[in-house]
Amino acid sequence: MERIVGIDLGTTNSLIAYVDDAGPQVIADNETGQKTLPSIVSFLPNDRVVVGREAGELARTQPLSTIRSVKRFMGLGMEHVSAEDRQRYRFVDDQGDTSSLVRFAIHDRQVTPPEVSAVILRALRDRAEAALQEEVRKVVITVPAYFNDSQRQATKDAGKLAGLEVIRLLNEPTAASLAYGLNTKEEGLIAVYDFGGGTFDVSILRLHTGIFEVLSTNGNTRLGGDDIDQSIAERFLLTELAEELRHDPQVLNSALRATEKAKQVLSDQDETVLNLAVPDKGVQLSRRLSRHEMEAAVDEIVARTLEPCRQALKDAGLETQDIEEVVLVGGSTRMPLVRQRVGEFFGRTPLTDIDPDEVVALGAAVQADTLSGRRRDMLLLDVVPLSLGIETMGGVMSHLIERNTTIPASVKEMFTTAVDDQTAVAVHVLQGERELVQDCRSLARFSIPIEPKPAGVPRVEVTFMIDANGILNVSATDLRTGLERSLEVKPSYGLTDEEVERLLEESIDFAEEDIEQRLLIEARTEADTVLHAADKALRQNAAFLQEGEEEQIDQVVQKVREACAGEDYDLIRDLTEELSQVTTPFAQRIMDSSIQEALGEKQLSDL
Amino acid sequence: MPTVVRCWRCQDEHIPQVFCPACEALQPLPPDIDYFTVFGLARDPVLDEQALANTYYDLSRQLHPDLHQTGTAEEQEASLQNTAVLNRAYRTLRDPVQRGQYWLELNGEQLGKENNKVPPDLALLVFEVQEQLAAVREAQSAGTDDARAGLKSELTQVWDDLDDRMQGLQQKLAANFSKWRQADDASDLLSGLKRVLSEMAYLRTLTRDVEKALSIF
Ligand SMILES: Nc1ncnc2c1ncn2[C@@H]1O[C@H](COP(=O)(O)OP(=O)(O)O)[C@@H](O)[C@H]1O
Ligand SMILES: [Mg+2]
Ligand SMILES: [Zn+2]
């Protein structure tokens, strides 16, 4: 029996797990012993990539070519990208004619979100292969329960691009319930509350002798710890900065890292210090932050997770008191405020026995074990999170499959022609709960080829099938001839099959960097940035230099340059640090003066 | 006479069933199979809902794609198609209104035909709800917070009323079903059954509209 492993492809962190005789376990990196792999990918100019913690470090100096939280972009079009994200990254302009799928502009190439995710998947696979000493090809990948069809398809494409066979996409909250082994219960109703870095999901399940039946699911694919960080940063850091600095990708990136760190500390302590230092931009801020202040600022975000909980309960036809167990999943549930709010809402203390970082990956491994045919005592009955339908007259969406329908689900719909000799019928597939087409998410368009006949005579039956992955498949049969008709389905926000093939071929030369080389390049890049900044400052602001300062800086610059020619990355890093330090007072003086200038201008305009 | 089908694997001929009696391979269900038959039930709108759920779980354990992942392409396809049929059948039969409507269709009766007028004692309610929904739409753009709060509590009240009525109708439906089952000649009961089902369908639509309106508060 070929092994199937489970992958939690998270917004913030990704993990890979498998099942052995001792039960499910997460596979740690052979070298570092780390179990979580930060979902960060940095693209270097030489067609090399860096993944994980090292990429996180590169983000400080190369924010534009380092993608974090790529999951937020999966299956989206450019029109769905927020203003903040547009400031954070560079995108390829919408070409208008073809689909407006998100494409990052990195160095001189275009990179789609599935390609970025594929890099993460490959790193996880390598990790598993090293640990298990065997080839790993088949995987279960988890997705937020509330992911729509395009987002699921994009995840599947990512697997394919990583050279993996995606046996199943599994909903994250459902995976968590499997990991908790709640099947020991004869009968029961549980709620899974999954609040991660970028997404929020809630699922209500009925357990019945080994069957995990999802009754309803709800959520928000754009709500998570990232929003908490953003909100803290805006409230306590960015307001202190000049307008143009607030939008600077490097400053923004550092501000978000600083707030995330402070937020995490405040899960265990009552007070911390919020620090923001971006020497090249002359930014240096520091302020005390209490848990109380932070909670007041982010309570609104936490409250936004309760509405989906209410809706999910309603869809399941249940009240809060019917729920016997609440399971917490995701890093953001470490916040005391979140635990408190969830506890109040459901009127019971939530379960937190399993590490919220690992629980989804462990559940994916359990499901992988079932799919590989090794166990038959558990069965998941999952649902489609959003209603599926087609566009009808007047721009109205007509539902074919209602949300929370158990999958696999299929429905047949008859199509005919409206005018004589019509040779095709166009179909527009949509997903969402709203009435008007413009308020729903466009999934795909296809056209049914038809032999020219008088109007109303042709009869073509189209089957819409949502498979066990929650992904839509369509097929058509000509009822007059009984023959299957092939359909060319064009995804609204996805890669076409040909594009996946092409990327698969190209991706071969997109090799991963080996670690030594990686650190060296990283150190050189960082040195380069600082050298560049120092050089520019010396040329433009020589007036601010003090006696002997230029010579002192020049000396270190020289040392850094020499080190960069060599291979010792530790030395390069140390010297870069030294250069930062000797230039800090100089940078501070430049900053002070530009602030005064800014204030001066303001006073003038106030007059 | 039931039609005979042929096993895709061993060519055995048998009446439609989930597993081939000769080689035990998973078989595709005939596309026109009725939902009662999927569950091995007689075509009877009166059924034990708990037993239905248990059969659903048992059949899921036999059919679900997760448990046929290592099978041949034919088995995987049959598992996918059959489970989709099973899920649709369960969704229809577990709900008394949908079950009733489906049963009428199987018996060549349509709900819509003679029952497409609003049932008289519902008419008033329909107008009332429509009026309130219009007020909500207005308040959306112009209303004060106080006005909105007032509307919300009124709408909630309407929802509760609709819910009460629905429960009443459900009892009526169950009673009608059992009467129908016991009667020798059920034709005169049919119209009563249809009326209840049609009222329920109306109430459903109204309830959904009210819920949609409530969701914006
Ligand atoms: N101790 C903590 N306190 C508060 N938030 C935390 C803590 N640890 C992690 N987080 C937050 O959890 C999020 C990541 O959660 P995770 O479950 O890994 O996300 P995802 O599933 O989206 O990858 C991040 O926003 C991170 O800041
Ligand atoms: Mg997660
Ligand atoms: Zn057979």
GROMACS .gro file of C-alpha atoms and ligand atoms in nm, chain A residues 8 10 172 194 196 360, ligand 2:
model
    7
    8ASP     CA    1  -0.157   2.149   0.638
   10GLY     CA    2  -0.144   2.712   0.616
  172GLU     CA    3  -0.936   2.206   0.805
  194ASP     CA    4  -1.044   2.753   1.358
  196GLY     CA    5  -0.548   3.103   1.199
  360VAL     CA    6  -0.493   2.008   1.136
  826MG      MG    7  -0.459   2.658   0.990
   0.00000   0.00000   0.00000
